[in-house]
PDB file of C-alpha atoms and ligand atoms in Angstrom:
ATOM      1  CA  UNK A1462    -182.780-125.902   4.599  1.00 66.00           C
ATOM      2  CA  UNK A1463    -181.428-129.051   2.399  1.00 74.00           C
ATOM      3  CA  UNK A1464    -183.386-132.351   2.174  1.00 78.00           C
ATOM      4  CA  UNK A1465    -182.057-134.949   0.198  1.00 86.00           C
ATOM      5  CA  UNK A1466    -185.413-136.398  -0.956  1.00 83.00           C
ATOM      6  CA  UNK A1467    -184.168-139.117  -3.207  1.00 85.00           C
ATOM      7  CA  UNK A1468    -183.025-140.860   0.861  1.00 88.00           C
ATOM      8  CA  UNK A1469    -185.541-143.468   1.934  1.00 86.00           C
ATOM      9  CA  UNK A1470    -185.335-145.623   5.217  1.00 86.00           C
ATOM     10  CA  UNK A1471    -183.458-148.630   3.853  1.00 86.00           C
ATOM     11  CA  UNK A1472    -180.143-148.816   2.487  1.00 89.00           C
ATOM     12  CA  UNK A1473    -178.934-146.001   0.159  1.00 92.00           C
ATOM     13  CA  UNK A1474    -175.614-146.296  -1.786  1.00 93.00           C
ATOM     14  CA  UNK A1475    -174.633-142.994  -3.050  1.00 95.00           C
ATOM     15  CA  UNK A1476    -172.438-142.296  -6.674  1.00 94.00           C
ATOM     16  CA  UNK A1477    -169.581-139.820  -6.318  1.00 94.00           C
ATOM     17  CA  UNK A1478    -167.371-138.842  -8.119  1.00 92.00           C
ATOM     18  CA  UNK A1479    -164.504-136.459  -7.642  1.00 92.00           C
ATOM     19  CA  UNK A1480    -164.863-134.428  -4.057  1.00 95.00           C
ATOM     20  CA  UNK A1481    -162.940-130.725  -5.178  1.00 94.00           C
ATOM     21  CA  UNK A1482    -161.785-128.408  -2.825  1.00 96.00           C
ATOM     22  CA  UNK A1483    -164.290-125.854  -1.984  1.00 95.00           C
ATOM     23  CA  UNK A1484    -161.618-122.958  -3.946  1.00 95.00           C
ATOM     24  CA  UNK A1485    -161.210-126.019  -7.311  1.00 91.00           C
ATOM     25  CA  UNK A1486    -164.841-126.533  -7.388  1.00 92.00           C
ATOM     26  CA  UNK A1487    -165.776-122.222  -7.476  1.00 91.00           C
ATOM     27  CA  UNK A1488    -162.683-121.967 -10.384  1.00 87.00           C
ATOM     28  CA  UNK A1489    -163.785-124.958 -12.794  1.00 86.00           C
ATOM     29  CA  UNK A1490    -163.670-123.739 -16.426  1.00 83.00           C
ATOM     30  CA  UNK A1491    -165.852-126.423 -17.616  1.00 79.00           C
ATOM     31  CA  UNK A1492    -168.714-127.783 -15.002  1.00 78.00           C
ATOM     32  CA  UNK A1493    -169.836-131.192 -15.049  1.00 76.00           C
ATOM     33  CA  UNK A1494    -172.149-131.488 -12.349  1.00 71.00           C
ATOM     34  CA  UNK A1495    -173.164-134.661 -11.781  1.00 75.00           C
ATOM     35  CA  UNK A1496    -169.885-135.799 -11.145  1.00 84.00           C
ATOM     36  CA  UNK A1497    -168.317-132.997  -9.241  1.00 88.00           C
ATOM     37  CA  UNK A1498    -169.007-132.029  -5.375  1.00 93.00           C
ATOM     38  CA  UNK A1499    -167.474-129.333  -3.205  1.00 94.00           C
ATOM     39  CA  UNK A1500    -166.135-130.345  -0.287  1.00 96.00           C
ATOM     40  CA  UNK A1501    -168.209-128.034   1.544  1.00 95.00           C
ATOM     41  CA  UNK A1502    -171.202-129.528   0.442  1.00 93.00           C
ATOM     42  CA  UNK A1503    -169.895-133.452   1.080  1.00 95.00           C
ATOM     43  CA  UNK A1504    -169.712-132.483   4.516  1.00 96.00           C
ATOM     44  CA  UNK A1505    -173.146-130.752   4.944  1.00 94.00           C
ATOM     45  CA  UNK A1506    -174.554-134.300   3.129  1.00 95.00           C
ATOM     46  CA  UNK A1507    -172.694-136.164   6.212  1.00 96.00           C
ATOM     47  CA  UNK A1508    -173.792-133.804   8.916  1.00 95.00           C
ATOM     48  CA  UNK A1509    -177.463-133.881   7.592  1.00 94.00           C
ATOM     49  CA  UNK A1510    -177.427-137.710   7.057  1.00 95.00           C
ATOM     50  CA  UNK A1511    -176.097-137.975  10.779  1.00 95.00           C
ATOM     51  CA  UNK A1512    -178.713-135.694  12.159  1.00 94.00           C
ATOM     52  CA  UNK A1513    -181.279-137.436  10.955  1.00 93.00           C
ATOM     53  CA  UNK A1514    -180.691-141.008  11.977  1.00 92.00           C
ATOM     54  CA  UNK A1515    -178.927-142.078   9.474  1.00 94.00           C
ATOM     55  CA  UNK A1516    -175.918-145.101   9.587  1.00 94.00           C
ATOM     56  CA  UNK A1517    -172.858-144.895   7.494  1.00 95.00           C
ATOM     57  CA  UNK A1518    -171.978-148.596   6.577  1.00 94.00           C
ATOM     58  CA  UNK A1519    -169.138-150.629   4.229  1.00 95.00           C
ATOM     59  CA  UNK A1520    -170.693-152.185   1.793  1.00 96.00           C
ATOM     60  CA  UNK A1521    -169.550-155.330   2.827  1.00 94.00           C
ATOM     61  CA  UNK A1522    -172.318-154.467   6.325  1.00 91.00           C
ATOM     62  CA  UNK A1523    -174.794-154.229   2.839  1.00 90.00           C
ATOM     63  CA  UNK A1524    -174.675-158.231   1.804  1.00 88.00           C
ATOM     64  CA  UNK A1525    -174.875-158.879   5.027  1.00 83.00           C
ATOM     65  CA  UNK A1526    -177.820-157.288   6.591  1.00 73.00           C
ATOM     66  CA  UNK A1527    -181.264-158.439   6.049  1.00 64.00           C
ATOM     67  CA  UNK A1528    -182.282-155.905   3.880  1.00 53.00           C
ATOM     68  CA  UNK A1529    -186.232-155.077   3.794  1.00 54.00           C
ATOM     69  CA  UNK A1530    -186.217-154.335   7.468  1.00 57.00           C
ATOM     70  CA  UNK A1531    -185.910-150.625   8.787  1.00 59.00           C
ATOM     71  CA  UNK A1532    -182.576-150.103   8.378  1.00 77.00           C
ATOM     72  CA  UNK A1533    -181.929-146.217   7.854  1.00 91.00           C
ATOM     73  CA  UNK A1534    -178.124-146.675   6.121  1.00 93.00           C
ATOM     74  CA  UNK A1535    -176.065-144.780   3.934  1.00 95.00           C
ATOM     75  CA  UNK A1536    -172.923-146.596   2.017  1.00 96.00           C
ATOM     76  CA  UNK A1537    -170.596-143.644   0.481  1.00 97.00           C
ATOM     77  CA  UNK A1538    -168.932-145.036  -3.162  1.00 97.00           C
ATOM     78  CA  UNK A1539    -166.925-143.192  -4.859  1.00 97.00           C
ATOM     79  CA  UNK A1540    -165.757-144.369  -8.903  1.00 95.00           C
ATOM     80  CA  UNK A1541    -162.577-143.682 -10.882  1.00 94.00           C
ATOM     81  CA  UNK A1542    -160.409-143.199  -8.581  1.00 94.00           C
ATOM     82  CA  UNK A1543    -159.411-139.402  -8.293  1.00 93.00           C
ATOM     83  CA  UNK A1544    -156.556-137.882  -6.669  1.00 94.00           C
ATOM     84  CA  UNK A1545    -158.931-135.896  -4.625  1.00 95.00           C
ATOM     85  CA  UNK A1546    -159.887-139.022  -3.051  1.00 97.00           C
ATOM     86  CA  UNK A1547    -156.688-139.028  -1.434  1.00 97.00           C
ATOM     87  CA  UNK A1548    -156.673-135.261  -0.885  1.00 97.00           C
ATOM     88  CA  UNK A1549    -159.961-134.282  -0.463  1.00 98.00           C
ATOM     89  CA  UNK A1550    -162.502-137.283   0.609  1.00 98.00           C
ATOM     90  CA  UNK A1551    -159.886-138.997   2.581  1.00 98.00           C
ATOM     91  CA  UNK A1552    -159.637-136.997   5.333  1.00 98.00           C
ATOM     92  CA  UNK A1553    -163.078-135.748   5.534  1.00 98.00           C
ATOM     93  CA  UNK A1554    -163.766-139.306   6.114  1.00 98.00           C
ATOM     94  CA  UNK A1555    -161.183-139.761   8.730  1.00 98.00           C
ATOM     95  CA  UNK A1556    -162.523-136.917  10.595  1.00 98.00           C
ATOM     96  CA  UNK A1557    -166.107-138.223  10.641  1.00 97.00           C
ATOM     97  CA  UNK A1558    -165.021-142.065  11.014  1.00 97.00           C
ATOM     98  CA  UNK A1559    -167.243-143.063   8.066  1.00 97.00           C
ATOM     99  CA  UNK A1560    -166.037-145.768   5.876  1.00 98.00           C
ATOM    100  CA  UNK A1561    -166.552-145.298   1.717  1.00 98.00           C
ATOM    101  CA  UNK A1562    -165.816-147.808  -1.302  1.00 98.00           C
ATOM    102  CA  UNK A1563    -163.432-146.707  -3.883  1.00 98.00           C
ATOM    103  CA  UNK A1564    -164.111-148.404  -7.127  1.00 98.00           C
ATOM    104  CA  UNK A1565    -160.731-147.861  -8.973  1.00 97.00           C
ATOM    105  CA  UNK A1566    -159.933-147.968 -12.529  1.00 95.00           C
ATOM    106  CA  UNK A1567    -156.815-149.940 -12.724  1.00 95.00           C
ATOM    107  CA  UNK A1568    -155.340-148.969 -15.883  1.00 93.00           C
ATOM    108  CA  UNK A1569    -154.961-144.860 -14.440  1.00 90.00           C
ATOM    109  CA  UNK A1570    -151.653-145.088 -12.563  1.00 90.00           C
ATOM    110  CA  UNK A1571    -150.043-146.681 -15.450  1.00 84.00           C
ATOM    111  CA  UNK A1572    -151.352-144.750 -18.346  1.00 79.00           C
ATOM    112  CA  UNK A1573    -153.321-147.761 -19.749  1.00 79.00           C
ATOM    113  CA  UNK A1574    -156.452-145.052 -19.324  1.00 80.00           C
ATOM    114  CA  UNK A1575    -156.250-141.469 -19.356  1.00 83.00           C
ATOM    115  CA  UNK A1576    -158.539-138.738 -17.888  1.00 83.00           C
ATOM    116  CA  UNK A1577    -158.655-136.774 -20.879  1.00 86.00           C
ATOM    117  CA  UNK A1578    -161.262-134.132 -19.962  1.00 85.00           C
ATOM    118  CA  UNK A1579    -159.254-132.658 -17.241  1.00 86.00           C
ATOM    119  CA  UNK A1580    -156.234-132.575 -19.194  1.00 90.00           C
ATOM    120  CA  UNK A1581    -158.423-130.844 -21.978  1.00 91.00           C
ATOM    121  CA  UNK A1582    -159.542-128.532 -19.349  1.00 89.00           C
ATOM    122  CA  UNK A1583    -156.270-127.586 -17.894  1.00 90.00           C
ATOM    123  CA  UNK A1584    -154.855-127.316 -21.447  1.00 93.00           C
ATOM    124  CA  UNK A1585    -157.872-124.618 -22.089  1.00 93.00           C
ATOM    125  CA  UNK A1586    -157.666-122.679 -19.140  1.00 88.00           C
ATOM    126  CA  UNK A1587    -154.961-120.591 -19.676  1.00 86.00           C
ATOM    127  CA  UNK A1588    -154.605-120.404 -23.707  1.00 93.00           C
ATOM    128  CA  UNK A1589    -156.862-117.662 -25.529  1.00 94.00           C
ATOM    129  CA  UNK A1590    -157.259-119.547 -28.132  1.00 95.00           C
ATOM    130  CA  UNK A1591    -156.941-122.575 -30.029  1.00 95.00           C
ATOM    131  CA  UNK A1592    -155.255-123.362 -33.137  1.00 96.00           C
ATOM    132  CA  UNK A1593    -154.286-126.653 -34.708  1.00 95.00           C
ATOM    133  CA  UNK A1594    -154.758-129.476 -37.552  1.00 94.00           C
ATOM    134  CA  UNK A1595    -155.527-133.221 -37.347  1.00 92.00           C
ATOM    135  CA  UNK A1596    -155.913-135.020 -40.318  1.00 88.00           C
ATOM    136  CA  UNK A1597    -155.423-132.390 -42.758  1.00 91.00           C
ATOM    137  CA  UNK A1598    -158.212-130.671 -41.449  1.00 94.00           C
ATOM    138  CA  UNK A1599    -157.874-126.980 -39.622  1.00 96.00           C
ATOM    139  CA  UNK A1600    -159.382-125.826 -36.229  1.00 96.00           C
ATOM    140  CA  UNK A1601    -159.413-122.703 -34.430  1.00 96.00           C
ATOM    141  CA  UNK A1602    -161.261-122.111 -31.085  1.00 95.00           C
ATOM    142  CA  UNK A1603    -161.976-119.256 -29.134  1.00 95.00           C
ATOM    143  CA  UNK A1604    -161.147-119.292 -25.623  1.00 94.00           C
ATOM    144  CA  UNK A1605    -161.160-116.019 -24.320  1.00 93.00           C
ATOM    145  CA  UNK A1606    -164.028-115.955 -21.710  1.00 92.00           C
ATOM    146  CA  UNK A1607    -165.067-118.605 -19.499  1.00 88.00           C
ATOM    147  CA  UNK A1608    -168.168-119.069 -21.696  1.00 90.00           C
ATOM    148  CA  UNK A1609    -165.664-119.348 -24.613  1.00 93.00           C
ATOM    149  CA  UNK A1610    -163.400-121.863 -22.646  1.00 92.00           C
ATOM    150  CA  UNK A1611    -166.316-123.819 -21.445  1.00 90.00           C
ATOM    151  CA  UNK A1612    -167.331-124.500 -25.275  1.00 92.00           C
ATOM    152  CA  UNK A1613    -163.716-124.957 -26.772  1.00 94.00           C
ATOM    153  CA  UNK A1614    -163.077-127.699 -24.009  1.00 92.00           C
ATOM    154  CA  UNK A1615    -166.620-129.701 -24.822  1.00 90.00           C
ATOM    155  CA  UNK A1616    -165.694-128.889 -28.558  1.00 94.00           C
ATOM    156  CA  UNK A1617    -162.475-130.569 -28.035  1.00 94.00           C
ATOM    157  CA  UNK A1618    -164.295-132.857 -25.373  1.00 90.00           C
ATOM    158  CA  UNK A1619    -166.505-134.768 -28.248  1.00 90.00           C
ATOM    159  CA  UNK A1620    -163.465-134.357 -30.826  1.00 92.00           C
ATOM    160  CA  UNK A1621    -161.236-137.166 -29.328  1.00 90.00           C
ATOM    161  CA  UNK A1622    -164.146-138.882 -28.684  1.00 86.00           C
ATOM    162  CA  UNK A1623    -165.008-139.321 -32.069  1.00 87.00           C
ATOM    163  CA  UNK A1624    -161.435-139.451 -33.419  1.00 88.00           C
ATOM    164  CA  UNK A1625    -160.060-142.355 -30.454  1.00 83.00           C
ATOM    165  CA  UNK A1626    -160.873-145.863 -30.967  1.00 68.00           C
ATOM    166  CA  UNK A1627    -162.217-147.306 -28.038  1.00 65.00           C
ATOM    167  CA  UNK A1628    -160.369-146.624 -25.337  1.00 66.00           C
ATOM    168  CA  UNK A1629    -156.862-146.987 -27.334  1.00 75.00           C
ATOM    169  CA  UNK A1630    -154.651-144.547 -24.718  1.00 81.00           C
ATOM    170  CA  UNK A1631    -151.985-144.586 -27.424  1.00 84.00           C
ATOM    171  CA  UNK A1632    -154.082-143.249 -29.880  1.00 87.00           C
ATOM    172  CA  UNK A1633    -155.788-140.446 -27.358  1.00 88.00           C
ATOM    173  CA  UNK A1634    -151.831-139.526 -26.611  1.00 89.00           C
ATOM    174  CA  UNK A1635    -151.528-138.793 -30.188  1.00 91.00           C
ATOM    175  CA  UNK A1636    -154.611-136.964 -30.424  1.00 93.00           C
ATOM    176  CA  UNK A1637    -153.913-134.838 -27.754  1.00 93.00           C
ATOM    177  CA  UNK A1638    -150.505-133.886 -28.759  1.00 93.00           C
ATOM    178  CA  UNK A1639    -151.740-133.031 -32.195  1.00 94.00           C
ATOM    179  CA  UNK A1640    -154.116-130.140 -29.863  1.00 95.00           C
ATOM    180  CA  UNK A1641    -151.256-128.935 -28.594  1.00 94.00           C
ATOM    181  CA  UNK A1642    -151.517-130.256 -25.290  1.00 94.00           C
ATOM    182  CA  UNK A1643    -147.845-130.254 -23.501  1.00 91.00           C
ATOM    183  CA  UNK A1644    -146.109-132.869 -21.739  1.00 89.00           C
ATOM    184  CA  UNK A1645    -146.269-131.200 -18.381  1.00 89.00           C
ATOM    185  CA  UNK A1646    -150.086-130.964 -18.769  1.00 90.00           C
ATOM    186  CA  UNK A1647    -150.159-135.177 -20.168  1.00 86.00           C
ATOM    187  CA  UNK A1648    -147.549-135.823 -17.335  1.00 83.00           C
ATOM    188  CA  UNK A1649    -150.234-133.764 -14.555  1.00 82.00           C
ATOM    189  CA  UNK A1650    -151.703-136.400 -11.786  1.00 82.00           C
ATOM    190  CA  UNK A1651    -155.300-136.859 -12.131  1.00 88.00           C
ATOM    191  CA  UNK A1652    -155.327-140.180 -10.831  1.00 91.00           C
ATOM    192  CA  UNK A1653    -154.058-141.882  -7.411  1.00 95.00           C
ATOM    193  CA  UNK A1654    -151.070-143.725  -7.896  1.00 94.00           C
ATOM    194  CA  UNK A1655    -150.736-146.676  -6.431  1.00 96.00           C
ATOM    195  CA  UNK A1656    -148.868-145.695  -3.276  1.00 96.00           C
ATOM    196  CA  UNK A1657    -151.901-143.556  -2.196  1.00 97.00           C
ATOM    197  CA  UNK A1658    -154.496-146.773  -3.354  1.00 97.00           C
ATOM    198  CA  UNK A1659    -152.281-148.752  -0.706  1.00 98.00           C
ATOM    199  CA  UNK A1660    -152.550-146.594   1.874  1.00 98.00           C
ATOM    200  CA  UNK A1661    -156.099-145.833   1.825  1.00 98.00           C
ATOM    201  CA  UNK A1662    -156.517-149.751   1.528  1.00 98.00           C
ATOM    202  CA  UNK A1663    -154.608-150.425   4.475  1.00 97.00           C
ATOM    203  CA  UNK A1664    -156.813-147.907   6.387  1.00 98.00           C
ATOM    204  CA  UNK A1665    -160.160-150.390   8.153  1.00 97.00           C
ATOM    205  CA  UNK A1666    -162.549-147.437   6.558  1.00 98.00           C
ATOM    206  CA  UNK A1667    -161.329-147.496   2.956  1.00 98.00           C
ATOM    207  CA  UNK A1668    -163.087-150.722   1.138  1.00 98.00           C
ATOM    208  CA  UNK A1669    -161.208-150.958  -2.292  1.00 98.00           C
ATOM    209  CA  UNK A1670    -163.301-152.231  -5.459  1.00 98.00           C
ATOM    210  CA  UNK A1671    -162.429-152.613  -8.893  1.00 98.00           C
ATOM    211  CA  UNK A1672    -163.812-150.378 -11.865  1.00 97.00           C
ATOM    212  CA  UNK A1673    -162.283-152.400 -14.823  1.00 96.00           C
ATOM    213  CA  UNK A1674    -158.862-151.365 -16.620  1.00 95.00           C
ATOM    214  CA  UNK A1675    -159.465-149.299 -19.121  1.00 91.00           C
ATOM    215  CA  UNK A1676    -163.382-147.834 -17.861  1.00 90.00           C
ATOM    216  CA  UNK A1677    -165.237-149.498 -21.051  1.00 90.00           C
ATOM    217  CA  UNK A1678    -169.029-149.511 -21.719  1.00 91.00           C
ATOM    218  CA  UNK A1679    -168.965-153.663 -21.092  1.00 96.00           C
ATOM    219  CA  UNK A1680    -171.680-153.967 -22.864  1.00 95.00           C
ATOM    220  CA  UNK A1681    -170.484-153.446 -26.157  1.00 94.00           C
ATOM    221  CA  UNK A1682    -167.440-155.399 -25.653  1.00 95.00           C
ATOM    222  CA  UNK A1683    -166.844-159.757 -27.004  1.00 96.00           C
ATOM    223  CA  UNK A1684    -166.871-161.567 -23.798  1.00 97.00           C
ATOM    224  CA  UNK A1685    -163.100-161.924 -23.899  1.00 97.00           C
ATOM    225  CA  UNK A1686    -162.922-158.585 -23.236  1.00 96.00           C
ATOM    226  CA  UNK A1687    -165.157-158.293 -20.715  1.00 97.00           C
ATOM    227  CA  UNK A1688    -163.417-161.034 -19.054  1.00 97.00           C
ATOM    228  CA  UNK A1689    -160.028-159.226 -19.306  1.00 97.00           C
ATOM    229  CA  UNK A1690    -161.713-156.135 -17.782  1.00 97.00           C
ATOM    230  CA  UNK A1691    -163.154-157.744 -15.104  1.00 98.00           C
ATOM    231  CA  UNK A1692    -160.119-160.454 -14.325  1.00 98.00           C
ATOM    232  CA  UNK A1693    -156.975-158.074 -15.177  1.00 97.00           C
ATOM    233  CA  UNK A1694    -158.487-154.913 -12.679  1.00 97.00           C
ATOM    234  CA  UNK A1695    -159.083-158.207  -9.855  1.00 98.00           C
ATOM    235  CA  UNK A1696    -155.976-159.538 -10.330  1.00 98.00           C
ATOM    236  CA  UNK A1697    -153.689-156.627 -10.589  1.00 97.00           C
ATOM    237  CA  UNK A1698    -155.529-154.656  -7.122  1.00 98.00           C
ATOM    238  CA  UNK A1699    -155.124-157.959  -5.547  1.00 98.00           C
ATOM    239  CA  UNK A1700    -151.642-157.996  -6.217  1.00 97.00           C
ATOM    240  CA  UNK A1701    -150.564-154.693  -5.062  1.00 97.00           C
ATOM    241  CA  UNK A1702    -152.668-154.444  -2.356  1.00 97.00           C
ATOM    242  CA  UNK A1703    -152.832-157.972  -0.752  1.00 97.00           C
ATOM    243  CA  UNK A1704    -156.124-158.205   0.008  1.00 96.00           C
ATOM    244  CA  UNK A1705    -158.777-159.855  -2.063  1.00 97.00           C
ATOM    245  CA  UNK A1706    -161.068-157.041  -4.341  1.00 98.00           C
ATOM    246  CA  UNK A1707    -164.705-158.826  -3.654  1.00 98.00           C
ATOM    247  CA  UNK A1708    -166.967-155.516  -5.015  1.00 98.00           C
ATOM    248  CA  UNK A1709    -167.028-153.966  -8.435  1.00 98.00           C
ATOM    249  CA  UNK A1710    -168.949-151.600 -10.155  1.00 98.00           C
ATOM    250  CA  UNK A1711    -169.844-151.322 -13.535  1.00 97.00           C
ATOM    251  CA  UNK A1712    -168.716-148.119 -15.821  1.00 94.00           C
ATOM    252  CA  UNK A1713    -171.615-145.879 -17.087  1.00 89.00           C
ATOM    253  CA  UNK A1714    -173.467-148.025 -15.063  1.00 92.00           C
ATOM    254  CA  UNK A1715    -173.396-150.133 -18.714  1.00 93.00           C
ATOM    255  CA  UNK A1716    -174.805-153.740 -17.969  1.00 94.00           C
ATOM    256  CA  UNK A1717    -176.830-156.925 -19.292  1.00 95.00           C
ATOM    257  CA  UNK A1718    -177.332-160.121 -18.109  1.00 95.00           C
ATOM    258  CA  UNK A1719    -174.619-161.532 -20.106  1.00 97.00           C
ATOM    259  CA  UNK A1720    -172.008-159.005 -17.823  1.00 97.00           C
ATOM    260  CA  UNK A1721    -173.768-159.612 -15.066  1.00 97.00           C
ATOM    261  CA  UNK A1722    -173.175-163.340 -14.930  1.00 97.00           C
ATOM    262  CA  UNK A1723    -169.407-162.919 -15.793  1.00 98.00           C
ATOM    263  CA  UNK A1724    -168.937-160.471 -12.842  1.00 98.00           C
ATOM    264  CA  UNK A1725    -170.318-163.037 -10.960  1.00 97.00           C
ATOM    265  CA  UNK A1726    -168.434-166.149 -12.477  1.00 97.00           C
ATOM    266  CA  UNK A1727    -164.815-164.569 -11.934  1.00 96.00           C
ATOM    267  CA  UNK A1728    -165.664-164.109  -8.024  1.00 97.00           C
ATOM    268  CA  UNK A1729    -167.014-160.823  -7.162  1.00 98.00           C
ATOM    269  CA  UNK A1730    -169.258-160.844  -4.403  1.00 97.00           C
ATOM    270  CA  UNK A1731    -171.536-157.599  -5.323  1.00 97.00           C
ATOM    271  CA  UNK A1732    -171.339-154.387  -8.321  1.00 97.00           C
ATOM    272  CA  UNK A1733    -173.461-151.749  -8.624  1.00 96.00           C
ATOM    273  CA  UNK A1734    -174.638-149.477 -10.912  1.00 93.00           C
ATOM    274  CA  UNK A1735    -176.420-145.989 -11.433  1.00 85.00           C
ATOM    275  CA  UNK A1736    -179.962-146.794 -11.413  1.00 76.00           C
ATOM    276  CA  UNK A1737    -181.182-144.664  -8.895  1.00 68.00           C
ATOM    277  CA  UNK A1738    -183.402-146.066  -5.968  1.00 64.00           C
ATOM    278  CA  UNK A1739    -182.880-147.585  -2.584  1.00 58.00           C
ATOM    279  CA  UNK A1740    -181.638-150.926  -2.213  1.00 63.00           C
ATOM    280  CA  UNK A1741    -184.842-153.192  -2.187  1.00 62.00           C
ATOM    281  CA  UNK A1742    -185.305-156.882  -3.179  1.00 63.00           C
ATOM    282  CA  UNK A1743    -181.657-157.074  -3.372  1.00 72.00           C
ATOM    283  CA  UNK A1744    -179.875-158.151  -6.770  1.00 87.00           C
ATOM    284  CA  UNK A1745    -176.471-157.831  -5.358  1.00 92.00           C
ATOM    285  CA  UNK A1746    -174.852-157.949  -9.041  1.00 95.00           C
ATOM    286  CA  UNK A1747    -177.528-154.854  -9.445  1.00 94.00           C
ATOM    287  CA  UNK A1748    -177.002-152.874  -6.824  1.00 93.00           C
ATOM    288  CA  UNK A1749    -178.770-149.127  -7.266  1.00 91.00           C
ATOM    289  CA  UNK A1750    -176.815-146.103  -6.478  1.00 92.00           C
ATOM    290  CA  UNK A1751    -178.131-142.669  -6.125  1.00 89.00           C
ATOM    291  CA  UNK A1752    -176.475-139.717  -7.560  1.00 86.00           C
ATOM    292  CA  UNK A1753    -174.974-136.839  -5.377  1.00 86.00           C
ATOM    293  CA  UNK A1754    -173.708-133.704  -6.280  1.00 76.00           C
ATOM    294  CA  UNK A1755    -173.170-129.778  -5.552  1.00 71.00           C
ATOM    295  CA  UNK A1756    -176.704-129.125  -7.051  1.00 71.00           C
ATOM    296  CA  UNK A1757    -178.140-130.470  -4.213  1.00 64.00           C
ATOM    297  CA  UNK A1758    -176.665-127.692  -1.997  1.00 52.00           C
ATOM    298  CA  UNK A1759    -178.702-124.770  -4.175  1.00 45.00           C
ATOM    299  CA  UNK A1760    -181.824-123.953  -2.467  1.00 36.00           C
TER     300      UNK A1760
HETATM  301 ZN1   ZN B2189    -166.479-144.523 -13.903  1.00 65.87          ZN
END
């Protein structure tokens, strides 16, 4: 029997991630649990949370319910902005008539920001090995078994990390090329694309918040960036989907009080973050999520 322990009798916004097809999740090369979930197990969190008297609720019902008071509720976010959103968590959703918030990166569907770990692990998967040079230095990577695989793609993971420059997509491009990556691999959809983001937002379940441009620790950044981040992902979901973007969330989780106030000063209404406990003397420019994944489901 499952029990989600970290649930208390308040208001519990939960962290997702990407939502895989039961078959994607059992065939990933390179396992990153905390922000992967089978479907199968998304569902069995639902059902449970259902059984045991708990409310699914927008997270616009959050800033406006008088929080402190027994209020068993569950709001379902989900960050990034994953094309198994659309395939996967979409649906599942439908079926159950539970709404979710989407907190979308606005820079994926136009290749201002690029998800390079699944391209790395796609690029991976099917090569036995790995051979190439950047900067006049040589590298060559096993990647015959899935143990081998698993290492090449964090090897390769923490490379571009260290070689890109903030979150310069140009540069990553370059990098990746240099790997060997191909175009059809680049060219792959790992994000939604903006006809899918306006369709979910059209649907009175789908809440749809913004999750910068380029996914930057904002902490680290001069305040004119931050504002860009903040204004440009507003601005440019407002624009293509009609409808004002009122909730945010902030990347890593990665705040201060400095951030904090700017979210706040360009006109959200709420963001959250990744500290995990129930909502509780709310900070609604603070707002605690906990984290759900697959690991939850092994007993
Ligand atoms: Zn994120």
């Amino acid at each position: 029997m499952i029990t989600y322990d970290f649930l208390n009798d308040s208001i519990n916004i939960i962290a997702l991630h990407r939502v895989l097809s039961d078959v994607d999740y059992d065939n990933r090369v390179a396992p990153v649990s905390i922000m992967e979930m089978a479907e199968r197990d998304l569902v069995e969190f639902i059902k449970y949370s259902k059984n045991n008297g708990y409310e699914f609720i927008s997270i616009d019902d959050v800033l406006s319910l008088d929080v402190g008071t027994n209020n068993k509720c569950i709001v379902l976010t989900f960050d990034d902005g994953y094309v198994d959103f659309y395939d996967v968590v979409f649906p599942i959703i439908k079926e159950h008539r539970i709404p979710a918030c989407l907190y979308f990166t606005s820079g994926y569907p136009d290749s201002k920001c690029i998800h390079s770990f699944g391209i790395l692990e796609d690029h991976v998967r099917s090569l036995p090995s790995l051979k190439f040079s950047i900067a006049n230095k040589d590298y060559s990577l096993r990647a015959e078994t899935k143990s081998e695989k698993r290492e090449a793609i964090y090897f390769l993971s923490n490379l571009v990390e260290e070689l890109c420059d903030g979150n310069d997509s140009g540069k990553l491009l370059e990098i990746l090329k240099l790997i060997g990556v191909d175009d059809e691999i680049i060219n792959r959809r790992y994000s939604l694309n903006w006809r899918q983001v306006i369709e979910l937002s059209n649907n009175e379940l789908v809440t749809i918040g913004s999750h910068t441009v380029t996914h930057p620790r904002l902490s680290q950044l001069k305040s004119q960036n931050v504002e860009f981040e903040l204004l440009e992902s507003k601005r440019k979901l407002e624009n293509v989907l009609g409808a004002e973007v009122k909730h945010f969330a902030y990347p890593y989780g990665d705040h201060n009080e400095r951030v904090k106030a700017m979210v706040r000063k360009v006109g959200y209404s709420s963001a959250v973050t990744v500290i995990s406990r129930d909502v509780c003397n709310i900070d609604r420019f603070a707002l605690p999520r906990h984290w759900l994944d697959s690991d939850f489901a092994v007993i």
